[in-house]
Amino acid sequence: MQPLLSAVSLALLACAAGRRSPPLLMAPPHVGDDPLPPDQWYTQQLDHFDASETRTWQQRYQVNDSFYQPGGPVFLMIGGEGPASAVWLVSGTWIDYAQQYGALCFQLEHRFYGDSLPTEDMSVENLRYLSSEQALADLAAFSAAMTEQYALPEGTKWVSFGGSYPGSLSAWYRLKYPHMVHAAVSTSAPLLAKTNFFEYLEVVNYAIHAKSGDECYGNVELSFQAVEDLLQDAAGWATLTDKFKLCSSLDGTNSNDVSNLMQNLADLWSGVVQYNEDNFGFRGGSKLANITINTLCDIMNDAGTGSPLDRLVAINDLMMDAYEETCLDFSYDSMIAAMRDTDFSSANNTGMRQWIYQTCTEFGWYQTTESADQPFGSRLPLPFSIQQCVDVYGAQFEQTFIDAAVAATNTDYGARQLPAKRVVLVNGSIDPWHAMGIIESSDPDRPAIFINGTAHCANMYPAREEDLPGLTAARQQIGELIGKWLQED
Ligand SMILES: *[C@@H]1O[C@H](CO)[C@@H](O)[C@H](O)[C@H]1NC(C)=O
Ligand SMILES: *[C@@H]1O[C@H](CO)[C@@H](O)[C@H](O)[C@H]1NC(C)=O
Ligand SMILES: *[C@@H]1O[C@H](CO)[C@@H](O)[C@H](O)[C@H]1NC(C)=O
Ligand SMILES: *[C@@H]1O[C@H](CO)[C@@H](O)[C@H](O)[C@H]1NC(C)=O
Ligand SMILES: *[C@@H]1O[C@H](CO)[C@@H](O)[C@H](O)[C@H]1NC(C)=O
């Protein structure tokens, strides 16, 4: 799984606490000296689809009304699989659009993440209230309540925003609740649910080629081959334990531990690729923030560092230092034990239990090595991911169940068809998640914007001097589309 770029605090320490955090989460952008708007709380229904269930809970939201011009639009930033940082209320491209169009801005945190806790714990029994459908209904109920609370004039136009999983929610909100939301901006959104997401590592591969070239790719492949060769016997296990500074001795007969180790090694690359050169808030402040694909490839191509294996070890050292880790914990059992912790207030609550539950019951999106078109070996087969659903949530969450849930999600939302108007879909060429996005569009009312060379959610972050021209153009194009759509009835 990709490292969490923690939205909860501006220190990257939360990231250092563990790499095992939801893979899609966006980090908040830069923040200036302005005070952040305070948290507010909305009394939300526990279950929108069962009238006999009357329990409620407190859902966190934030507001920025500084730019609002009476009669103007309302912008809604959709929270995702982590805490909803108030930093988004004062920074990010959508705030520029809000200034431009005189919008009132809200952000609503997603149920079960951050401090929006609908139930007393995360038992499997309680997690049945965690779904994208419930989250969309939360948005609709919240919008209706705010329309009343702020006495918004009739015909006020709402525009939803989101990146990553919330990008999907933004598109689906417009699809399912077109009477509540006038237009939607959907950034880096996976729209096709798919159990076996082998395409993820293919795009990581493509990104390495695109940013650094064939030599780097070849060396990555050689280094993973060398690791797999060492998995053959006990002497090799000892070498791997030593070189990669594993927290305990590797037993190569434990295939779950081996896969978990290989996941960590592949994540050295995918964690960097997914956020390559994104202008997130920690830049300059953390060791992680300035590590790019080119940083890794410079090491990978440096014969002076030793064999390809030793160069991968050097990258592991660099990343362990950035994450402030003293050893690499590859134990499958300890990962599962942490994810079985149902306590919201536990330090184990990184959002992973909730997010993986959503993958097991709605989306799949398991990043396997089941493609020849990637350099990371073959030890991340689909059954390894399925096993995690079973081991964390129970025996019923096996492959047939997941496949059926994924098919139901695609039937529910229409996958890549997305028959909705006034939705703009933005993808970046080196963002691995784009492979689950909309392929192309000839519909001017549902355009797709492709940004050559950018990673996950790049267009949502504040502009900078060094932005690629395609990124600057995309920001402008999205702003113009919002303006055009706000003119329409
Ligand atoms: C809204 O955002 C602007 C731009 O960052 C900031 O100056 C202002 O203080 C914010 N307003 C509120 C109420 O937080
Ligand atoms: C990251 O930035 C720090 C300080 O700004 C610098 O010392 C370091 O060399 C940079 N690391 C990389 C990999 O560029
Ligand atoms: C995390 O979960 C494990 C396994 O349930 C437990 O032993 C440990 O105490 C938990 N850690 C914290 C900080 O609560
Ligand atoms: C991203 O959008 C562009 C423009 O519509 C399209 O050409 C490209 O194929 C898309 N990429 C993916 C993988 O969705
Ligand atoms: C993307 O940018 C790269 C490098 O700038 C260029 O070689 C490539 O042709 C571009 N691709 C597209 C589809 O525009």
Coordinates of C-alpha atoms and ligand atoms in Angstrom, one line a residue:
M1 CA 0.0 0.0 0.0
Q2 CA 1.2 3.5 -0.6
P3 CA 2.2 5.7 2.3
L4 CA -0.3 7.9 3.8
L5 CA 0.5 11.5 3.3
S6 CA -1.3 12.5 6.4
A7 CA -4.0 15.0 6.1
V8 CA -4.2 15.4 9.9
S9 CA -1.2 17.5 10.6
L10 CA 1.3 19.3 8.6
A11 CA 4.1 17.3 10.1
L12 CA 4.9 14.2 8.1
L13 CA 5.4 12.3 11.3
A14 CA 2.0 10.6 10.8
C15 CA 3.5 9.2 7.6
A16 CA 6.6 8.2 9.4
A17 CA 4.4 6.3 11.9
G18 CA 3.7 3.7 9.2
R19 CA 3.5 3.1 5.6
R20 CA 0.4 1.1 5.8
S21 CA -2.3 3.7 5.2
P22 CA -4.9 4.2 2.6
P23 CA -3.4 4.3 -0.8
L24 CA -5.4 7.0 -2.4
L25 CA -5.4 9.7 0.2
M26 CA -4.4 13.2 -0.9
A27 CA -2.2 15.3 1.4
P28 CA -3.3 18.8 2.1
P29 CA -1.7 21.7 0.2
H30 CA 0.5 24.5 1.6
V31 CA -0.9 26.7 4.3
G32 CA -0.1 30.3 4.8
D33 CA -0.4 32.3 8.0
D34 CA -4.2 32.5 8.0
P35 CA -5.9 30.8 10.9
L36 CA -7.8 27.7 9.8
P37 CA -11.6 27.7 10.0
P38 CA -12.9 25.8 13.1
D39 CA -14.4 22.3 12.9
Q40 CA -18.2 22.3 13.0
W41 CA -20.6 19.3 13.4
Y42 CA -23.6 18.2 11.5
T43 CA -26.1 15.7 13.0
Q44 CA -26.2 13.0 10.3
Q45 CA -28.4 9.9 9.9
L46 CA -26.7 6.5 10.5
D47 CA -28.5 4.7 7.7
H48 CA -30.0 6.6 4.8
F49 CA -31.6 3.6 3.4
D50 CA -33.6 2.2 6.3
A51 CA -36.3 4.5 7.7
S52 CA -36.7 2.4 10.8
E53 CA -33.0 3.1 11.8
T54 CA -33.2 6.5 13.5
R55 CA -29.8 6.7 15.1
T56 CA -27.7 9.8 14.3
W57 CA -24.1 10.8 14.7
Q58 CA -21.9 14.0 14.4
Q59 CA -20.2 14.6 11.1
R60 CA -17.3 17.1 10.9
Y61 CA -17.3 19.9 8.4
Q62 CA -15.6 23.2 7.8
V63 CA -16.7 26.4 6.1
N64 CA -15.0 29.3 4.3
D65 CA -17.5 32.1 3.6
S66 CA -14.9 34.8 2.9
F67 CA -15.5 34.8 -0.8
Y68 CA -19.2 34.3 -0.9
Q69 CA -21.2 36.8 -2.9
P70 CA -24.9 36.6 -2.2
G71 CA -26.5 34.6 -5.0
G72 CA -23.2 33.0 -5.8
P73 CA -22.5 29.2 -6.0
V74 CA -21.6 26.8 -3.3
F75 CA -18.5 24.7 -3.6
L76 CA -18.3 21.4 -1.8
M77 CA -15.0 19.6 -1.2
I78 CA -15.7 15.9 -0.6
G79 CA -13.7 14.2 2.2
G80 CA -12.2 10.8 1.6
E81 CA -10.4 7.9 3.3
G82 CA -8.7 10.0 5.9
P83 CA -9.2 13.1 8.1
A84 CA -10.6 16.1 6.4
S85 CA -7.9 18.8 6.9
A86 CA -9.1 22.3 7.4
V87 CA -6.1 23.4 5.3
W88 CA -8.2 22.7 2.2
L89 CA -10.5 25.5 3.3
V90 CA -7.8 28.1 2.8
S91 CA -5.6 26.6 0.1
G92 CA -5.7 24.7 -3.2
T93 CA -6.9 25.5 -6.7
W94 CA -10.6 25.3 -5.8
I95 CA -10.1 28.2 -3.4
D96 CA -8.9 30.3 -6.3
Y97 CA -12.0 29.3 -8.2
A98 CA -14.1 30.2 -5.2
Q99 CA -12.6 33.7 -5.2
Q100 CA -13.2 34.0 -8.9
Y101 CA -16.8 33.0 -8.7
G102 CA -17.8 34.3 -5.3
A103 CA -18.5 30.8 -3.9
L104 CA -19.3 29.7 -0.4
C105 CA -17.0 26.8 0.5
F106 CA -17.7 23.7 2.5
Q107 CA -15.7 20.5 3.2
L108 CA -17.5 17.5 4.6
E109 CA -15.5 14.7 6.2
H110 CA -16.3 11.1 5.1
R111 CA -18.0 8.8 7.6
F112 CA -15.8 6.5 9.5
Y113 CA -12.6 8.5 8.9
G114 CA -11.0 11.3 10.9
D115 CA -13.3 12.4 13.6
S116 CA -16.6 11.5 11.8
L117 CA -17.4 8.4 13.7
P118 CA -21.0 7.0 13.2
T119 CA -20.6 4.0 15.5
E120 CA -18.8 3.2 18.8
D121 CA -16.2 1.1 17.1
M122 CA -15.2 -0.5 13.8
S123 CA -16.6 -4.0 14.3
V124 CA -17.5 -5.8 11.1
E125 CA -21.1 -5.4 12.3
N126 CA -20.7 -1.6 12.4
L127 CA -18.7 -1.3 9.3
R128 CA -21.8 -2.2 7.3
Y129 CA -22.7 1.5 7.6
L130 CA -19.5 2.3 5.7
S131 CA -20.1 2.6 2.0
S132 CA -19.8 5.1 -0.9
E133 CA -23.6 5.0 -1.2
Q134 CA -24.1 6.1 2.4
A135 CA -21.3 8.7 1.9
L136 CA -23.2 10.2 -1.1
A137 CA -26.4 10.3 0.8
D138 CA -24.5 12.1 3.6
L139 CA -23.5 14.8 1.1
A140 CA -27.1 15.2 -0.1
A141 CA -28.5 15.5 3.4
F142 CA -25.7 17.9 4.4
S143 CA -26.3 20.1 1.3
A144 CA -30.0 20.3 2.0
A145 CA -29.4 21.3 5.7
M146 CA -26.8 24.0 4.8
T147 CA -29.1 25.4 2.1
E148 CA -31.6 26.0 5.0
Q149 CA -29.0 27.1 7.6
Y150 CA -27.4 29.7 5.3
A151 CA -30.8 30.7 3.8
L152 CA -29.3 30.2 0.4
P153 CA -31.6 31.5 -2.4
E154 CA -33.6 29.1 -4.4
G155 CA -31.6 27.9 -7.5
T156 CA -28.2 28.2 -5.7
K157 CA -25.8 26.1 -7.7
W158 CA -23.6 23.6 -5.9
V159 CA -20.3 22.3 -7.5
S160 CA -18.6 19.3 -6.0
F161 CA -14.8 18.7 -5.9
G162 CA -12.7 15.8 -5.0
G163 CA -9.4 14.0 -5.8
S164 CA -8.7 10.3 -5.7
Y165 CA -11.6 8.3 -4.1
P166 CA -13.4 11.6 -3.4
G167 CA -12.9 12.3 -7.1
S168 CA -15.0 9.2 -7.8
L169 CA -17.5 10.4 -5.2
S170 CA -17.7 13.8 -6.9
A171 CA -18.5 12.2 -10.2
W172 CA -21.0 9.7 -8.6
Y173 CA -22.7 12.5 -6.6
R174 CA -23.5 14.3 -9.8
L175 CA -24.6 11.0 -11.4
K176 CA -26.9 10.0 -8.5
Y177 CA -28.0 13.4 -7.1
P178 CA -28.2 15.7 -10.2
H179 CA -30.8 17.8 -8.5
M180 CA -28.4 18.5 -5.6
V181 CA -25.3 19.3 -7.5
H182 CA -25.1 21.4 -10.6
A183 CA -21.6 20.4 -11.8
A184 CA -18.7 18.2 -10.6
V185 CA -14.9 18.3 -10.8
S186 CA -13.5 14.8 -10.5
T187 CA -9.7 14.6 -10.2
S188 CA -7.6 11.4 -10.5
A189 CA -10.8 9.3 -10.0
P190 CA -10.9 5.6 -10.3
L191 CA -14.3 4.9 -11.8
L192 CA -14.0 1.3 -12.8
A193 CA -14.1 -1.1 -9.8
K194 CA -11.8 -4.1 -10.5
T195 CA -10.6 -6.8 -8.2
N196 CA -7.3 -7.4 -9.9
F197 CA -5.7 -3.9 -10.5
F198 CA -2.5 -5.2 -12.1
E199 CA -2.5 -2.1 -14.2
Y200 CA -1.3 0.0 -11.3
L201 CA 2.2 -1.4 -11.4
E202 CA 2.1 -1.1 -15.2
V203 CA 1.7 2.7 -14.9
V204 CA 4.4 2.8 -12.3
N205 CA 6.5 1.1 -14.9
Y206 CA 5.4 3.6 -17.6
A207 CA 6.2 6.5 -15.2
I208 CA 9.7 5.2 -14.6
H209 CA 10.2 5.0 -18.4
A210 CA 8.6 8.4 -19.0
K211 CA 10.6 10.3 -16.4
S212 CA 13.9 8.5 -16.4
G213 CA 14.2 6.0 -19.3
D214 CA 14.9 2.4 -20.1
E215 CA 18.1 2.1 -18.1
C216 CA 16.4 2.7 -14.8
Y217 CA 13.6 0.3 -15.7
G218 CA 16.1 -2.4 -16.5
N219 CA 18.0 -1.9 -13.3
V220 CA 14.8 -2.0 -11.2
E221 CA 13.9 -5.3 -12.9
L222 CA 17.4 -6.7 -12.2
S223 CA 17.2 -5.7 -8.6
F224 CA 13.8 -7.4 -8.0
Q225 CA 15.1 -10.5 -9.8
A226 CA 18.1 -10.5 -7.4
V227 CA 15.7 -10.3 -4.4
E228 CA 13.6 -13.2 -5.8
D229 CA 16.7 -15.3 -6.4
L230 CA 17.7 -14.8 -2.7
L231 CA 14.3 -16.1 -1.7
Q232 CA 15.4 -19.6 -2.8
D233 CA 17.3 -20.7 0.3
A234 CA 18.1 -19.9 3.9
A235 CA 21.4 -18.2 3.1
G236 CA 19.5 -15.9 0.9
W237 CA 16.9 -15.1 3.6
A238 CA 19.6 -14.1 5.9
T239 CA 21.2 -11.9 3.3
L240 CA 17.8 -10.1 2.7
T241 CA 17.2 -9.8 6.5
D242 CA 20.6 -8.1 6.9
K243 CA 20.6 -5.9 3.8
F244 CA 17.1 -4.6 4.0
K245 CA 17.3 -4.2 7.8
L246 CA 14.3 -6.4 8.5
C247 CA 12.8 -6.2 12.0
S248 CA 13.0 -10.0 12.4
S249 CA 14.6 -12.9 10.4
L250 CA 12.9 -13.6 7.2
D251 CA 11.5 -17.2 6.8
G252 CA 11.2 -17.7 3.1
T253 CA 8.7 -20.5 3.6
N254 CA 6.2 -18.1 5.0
S255 CA 4.7 -16.9 1.7
N256 CA 2.6 -14.2 3.4
D257 CA 5.7 -12.6 4.9
V258 CA 7.5 -12.9 1.6
S259 CA 4.6 -11.1 -0.2
N260 CA 4.4 -8.5 2.5
L261 CA 8.2 -7.8 2.1
M262 CA 7.8 -7.6 -1.7
Q263 CA 4.9 -5.2 -1.2
N264 CA 7.1 -3.0 0.9
L265 CA 9.9 -3.1 -1.7
A266 CA 7.5 -2.3 -4.6
D267 CA 6.1 0.5 -2.5
L268 CA 9.5 2.1 -2.4
W269 CA 8.7 3.0 -6.0
S270 CA 5.0 3.3 -6.2
G271 CA 4.8 5.6 -3.2
V272 CA 7.2 8.0 -4.9
V273 CA 5.6 7.7 -8.3
Q274 CA 2.1 8.3 -7.2
Y275 CA 3.0 11.6 -5.7
N276 CA 5.9 12.5 -8.0
E277 CA 6.5 16.3 -7.8
D278 CA 3.0 17.0 -6.4
N279 CA 3.0 20.3 -4.6
F280 CA 1.7 19.0 -1.3
G281 CA 2.1 20.8 1.9
F282 CA 5.2 19.2 3.3
R283 CA 7.5 20.1 0.5
G284 CA 10.7 21.5 1.9
G285 CA 9.8 20.5 5.4
S286 CA 10.3 16.7 5.1
K287 CA 12.8 14.4 3.7
L288 CA 10.1 12.5 1.8
A289 CA 8.8 15.5 0.0
N290 CA 11.7 16.1 -2.3
I291 CA 12.3 12.5 -3.2
T292 CA 11.2 12.0 -6.8
I293 CA 11.4 9.3 -9.5
N294 CA 14.6 10.9 -10.7
T295 CA 16.1 10.7 -7.2
L296 CA 15.4 7.0 -7.1
C297 CA 16.6 6.4 -10.7
D298 CA 19.8 8.3 -10.0
I299 CA 20.6 5.8 -7.3
M300 CA 19.4 2.9 -9.4
N301 CA 21.6 3.8 -12.3
D302 CA 24.7 4.5 -10.2
A303 CA 27.1 1.5 -10.7
G304 CA 29.3 3.0 -8.0
T305 CA 26.7 2.0 -5.4
G306 CA 27.2 -1.7 -6.3
S307 CA 25.0 -4.3 -7.8
P308 CA 21.4 -3.6 -8.7
L309 CA 20.4 -5.3 -5.5
D310 CA 22.7 -3.0 -3.5
R311 CA 21.2 0.0 -5.2
L312 CA 17.7 -1.1 -4.2
V313 CA 19.1 -1.5 -0.7
A314 CA 20.4 2.1 -0.9
I315 CA 16.9 3.2 -1.9
N316 CA 15.4 1.3 1.0
D317 CA 17.9 3.0 3.3
L318 CA 16.9 6.4 1.9
M319 CA 13.2 5.7 2.4
M320 CA 13.6 4.2 5.9
D321 CA 15.4 7.4 6.8
A322 CA 12.6 9.5 5.3
Y323 CA 10.0 7.5 7.2
E324 CA 12.1 7.6 10.3
E325 CA 12.1 3.8 10.6
T326 CA 14.9 1.9 12.2
C327 CA 13.9 -1.5 10.8
L328 CA 11.6 -2.7 8.1
D329 CA 8.5 -4.5 9.5
F330 CA 7.4 -7.1 7.0
S331 CA 5.4 -9.3 9.3
Y332 CA 2.1 -10.2 7.8
D333 CA 0.7 -11.3 11.2
S334 CA 1.5 -7.9 12.8
M335 CA 0.0 -6.0 9.9
I336 CA -3.2 -8.1 10.2
A337 CA -3.3 -7.7 14.0
A338 CA -3.2 -3.9 13.6
M339 CA -6.0 -4.0 11.1
R340 CA -8.1 -6.2 13.3
D341 CA -8.1 -3.5 16.0
T342 CA -11.6 -2.1 16.0
D343 CA -10.9 0.8 18.3
F344 CA -11.2 4.3 16.7
S345 CA -8.9 5.8 19.3
S346 CA -6.2 3.2 18.9
A347 CA -2.8 4.2 17.4
N348 CA -3.5 1.4 15.0
N349 CA -6.3 3.4 13.4
T350 CA -4.6 4.8 10.3
G351 CA -7.7 4.5 8.2
M352 CA -6.5 1.2 6.8
R353 CA -9.1 -1.0 8.5
Q354 CA -11.9 1.2 7.0
W355 CA -10.4 1.6 3.6
I356 CA -9.5 -2.1 3.1
Y357 CA -13.0 -2.9 4.2
Q358 CA -14.3 -0.6 1.4
T359 CA -12.0 -2.4 -1.1
C360 CA -13.3 -5.8 0.1
T361 CA -17.0 -4.8 -0.1
E362 CA -17.0 -2.3 -3.0
F363 CA -14.0 -1.7 -5.2
G364 CA -11.2 -4.3 -5.2
W365 CA -8.3 -2.3 -6.7
Y366 CA -5.7 -4.8 -5.5
Q367 CA -2.3 -3.8 -6.8
T368 CA -1.0 -7.2 -7.9
T369 CA 2.1 -8.2 -9.9
E370 CA 0.0 -10.3 -12.3
S371 CA 1.2 -8.5 -15.4
A372 CA 4.4 -9.1 -17.4
D373 CA 4.6 -5.4 -18.1
Q374 CA 6.2 -4.4 -14.8
P375 CA 9.6 -4.9 -13.1
F376 CA 8.6 -5.9 -9.5
G377 CA 8.6 -9.7 -9.8
S378 CA 5.7 -12.0 -9.2
R379 CA 5.2 -12.3 -5.5
L380 CA 2.1 -10.1 -5.2
P381 CA -0.6 -12.4 -6.6
L382 CA -4.3 -11.7 -6.2
P383 CA -4.8 -14.3 -3.6
F384 CA -2.5 -12.4 -1.3
S385 CA -4.8 -9.5 -1.2
I386 CA -8.0 -11.6 -1.0
Q387 CA -6.4 -13.4 2.0
Q388 CA -6.2 -10.0 3.8
C389 CA -10.0 -9.5 3.5
V390 CA -10.6 -12.9 4.9
D391 CA -8.0 -12.6 7.7
V392 CA -9.1 -9.1 8.8
Y393 CA -12.9 -9.2 8.4
G394 CA -13.9 -12.9 8.2
A395 CA -14.3 -16.0 6.1
Q396 CA -17.2 -14.6 4.1
F397 CA -15.0 -12.0 2.4
E398 CA -13.5 -14.4 -0.1
Q399 CA -13.0 -13.9 -3.8
T400 CA -16.5 -14.8 -5.0
F401 CA -17.9 -12.3 -2.5
I402 CA -15.5 -9.6 -3.6
D403 CA -16.0 -10.2 -7.3
A404 CA -19.8 -9.9 -6.8
A405 CA -19.4 -6.7 -4.8
V406 CA -17.1 -5.2 -7.5
A407 CA -19.6 -6.1 -10.2
A408 CA -22.4 -4.6 -8.1
T409 CA -20.5 -1.3 -7.8
N410 CA -20.0 -1.1 -11.5
T411 CA -23.7 -1.8 -12.1
D412 CA -24.6 0.8 -9.5
Y413 CA -22.4 3.7 -10.9
G414 CA -21.9 2.7 -14.5
A415 CA -18.2 2.3 -14.4
R416 CA -16.6 4.2 -17.2
Q417 CA -19.8 5.1 -18.9
L418 CA -20.7 7.7 -16.3
P419 CA -23.8 9.0 -18.0
A420 CA -23.7 12.4 -16.4
K421 CA -23.4 16.0 -17.7
R422 CA -21.3 18.8 -16.4
V423 CA -18.6 16.5 -14.9
V424 CA -15.0 17.2 -15.8
L425 CA -12.7 14.2 -15.3
V426 CA -9.0 15.0 -14.9
N427 CA -6.2 12.5 -15.0
G428 CA -2.4 12.7 -14.9
S429 CA -0.3 10.5 -17.2
I430 CA 2.0 9.1 -14.5
D431 CA -0.7 8.7 -11.8
P432 CA -1.2 4.9 -11.5
W433 CA -4.8 5.4 -10.6
H434 CA -5.6 6.9 -14.0
A435 CA -5.8 3.3 -15.4
M436 CA -9.2 3.0 -13.7
G437 CA -10.3 6.4 -15.0
I438 CA -12.3 7.4 -18.0
I439 CA -10.4 6.6 -21.1
E440 CA -11.6 9.3 -23.4
S441 CA -14.5 11.6 -24.0
S442 CA -16.0 13.2 -27.0
D443 CA -18.8 14.7 -24.9
P444 CA -18.2 18.5 -24.3
D445 CA -20.5 18.2 -21.3
R446 CA -18.5 15.5 -19.7
P447 CA -14.9 16.3 -20.8
A448 CA -11.8 14.5 -19.8
I449 CA -8.6 16.5 -19.3
F450 CA -5.4 14.7 -19.6
I451 CA -2.2 16.2 -18.0
N452 CA 0.9 14.9 -19.6
G453 CA 3.6 14.2 -16.9
T454 CA 1.8 14.8 -13.7
A455 CA 0.9 12.4 -10.8
H456 CA -2.0 12.0 -8.4
C457 CA -4.2 15.0 -7.9
A458 CA -1.6 17.5 -9.2
N459 CA -4.2 20.1 -10.4
M460 CA -5.8 20.4 -7.0
Y461 CA -2.7 21.9 -5.4
P462 CA -1.7 25.5 -5.5
A463 CA 0.2 26.6 -8.7
R464 CA 4.0 27.0 -8.6
E465 CA 6.6 28.4 -11.0
E466 CA 7.9 25.0 -12.0
D467 CA 4.5 23.5 -12.9
L468 CA 4.4 21.7 -16.3
P469 CA 2.6 23.7 -19.0
G470 CA -0.1 21.0 -19.2
L471 CA -0.8 21.4 -15.5
T472 CA -1.2 25.1 -15.8
A473 CA -3.5 24.8 -18.8
A474 CA -5.6 22.2 -17.0
R475 CA -6.2 24.4 -14.0
Q476 CA -7.3 27.2 -16.3
Q477 CA -9.5 24.9 -18.4
I478 CA -11.3 23.6 -15.3
G479 CA -11.9 27.1 -14.1
E480 CA -13.4 28.1 -17.4
L481 CA -15.6 25.0 -17.4
I482 CA -16.9 25.9 -14.0
G483 CA -17.6 29.4 -15.2
K484 CA -19.4 28.1 -18.3
W485 CA -21.5 25.6 -16.3
L486 CA -22.5 28.2 -13.7
Q487 CA -24.0 30.2 -16.6
E488 CA -26.3 27.2 -17.5
D489 CA -29.6 26.6 -15.9
Ligands
LIG1 C1 -10.8 31.7 3.3 O1 -9.6 31.5 2.5 C2 -8.8 32.6 2.4 C3 -7.7 32.3 1.4 O2 -6.8 31.4 2.0 C4 -8.4 33.1 3.7 O3 -7.6 34.3 3.6 C5 -9.6 33.3 4.6 O4 -9.1 33.6 5.9 C6 -10.5 32.1 4.7 N1 -11.7 32.5 5.4 C7 -12.1 31.8 6.5 C8 -13.3 32.2 7.1 O5 -11.4 30.9 6.9
LIG2 C1 15.9 17.3 0.2 O1 16.1 18.5 0.7 C2 17.1 18.6 1.7 C3 17.1 19.9 2.4 O2 16.3 20.8 1.7 C4 18.4 18.3 1.0 O3 19.4 18.3 2.0 C5 18.4 16.9 0.4 O4 19.6 16.7 -0.3 C6 17.2 16.8 -0.5 N1 17.1 15.4 -0.9 C7 17.0 15.0 -2.1 C8 16.8 13.6 -2.3 O5 16.9 15.8 -3.0
LIG3 C1 -2.5 -2.5 17.8 O1 -3.1 -3.8 17.6 C2 -2.3 -4.8 18.2 C3 -3.0 -6.1 17.9 O2 -4.4 -6.1 18.2 C4 -2.2 -4.6 19.7 O3 -1.5 -5.7 20.3 C5 -1.6 -3.3 20.0 O4 -1.7 -3.0 21.4 C6 -2.3 -2.2 19.3 N1 -1.6 -1.0 19.4 C7 -2.0 0.1 20.0 C8 -1.1 1.2 20.0 O5 -3.1 0.1 20.5
LIG4 C1 -6.9 10.7 -19.7 O1 -7.6 11.6 -20.5 C2 -7.2 11.8 -21.8 C3 -8.1 12.9 -22.4 O2 -9.4 12.5 -22.6 C4 -7.2 10.5 -22.6 O3 -6.7 10.7 -23.9 C5 -6.4 9.5 -21.9 O4 -6.5 8.3 -22.5 C6 -6.9 9.4 -20.5 N1 -6.1 8.4 -19.8 C7 -6.6 7.4 -19.1 C8 -5.7 6.3 -18.8 O5 -7.7 7.5 -18.6
LIG5 C1 4.3 14.0 -23.0 O1 5.5 14.8 -22.7 C2 6.6 14.1 -23.1 C3 7.8 14.8 -22.6 O2 7.6 16.2 -22.5 C4 6.6 14.0 -24.7 O3 7.7 13.3 -25.1 C5 5.3 13.2 -25.1 O4 5.2 13.2 -26.5 C6 4.1 13.9 -24.5 N1 3.0 13.0 -24.8 C7 1.8 13.5 -25.1 C8 0.7 12.5 -25.3 O5 1.6 14.6 -25.4

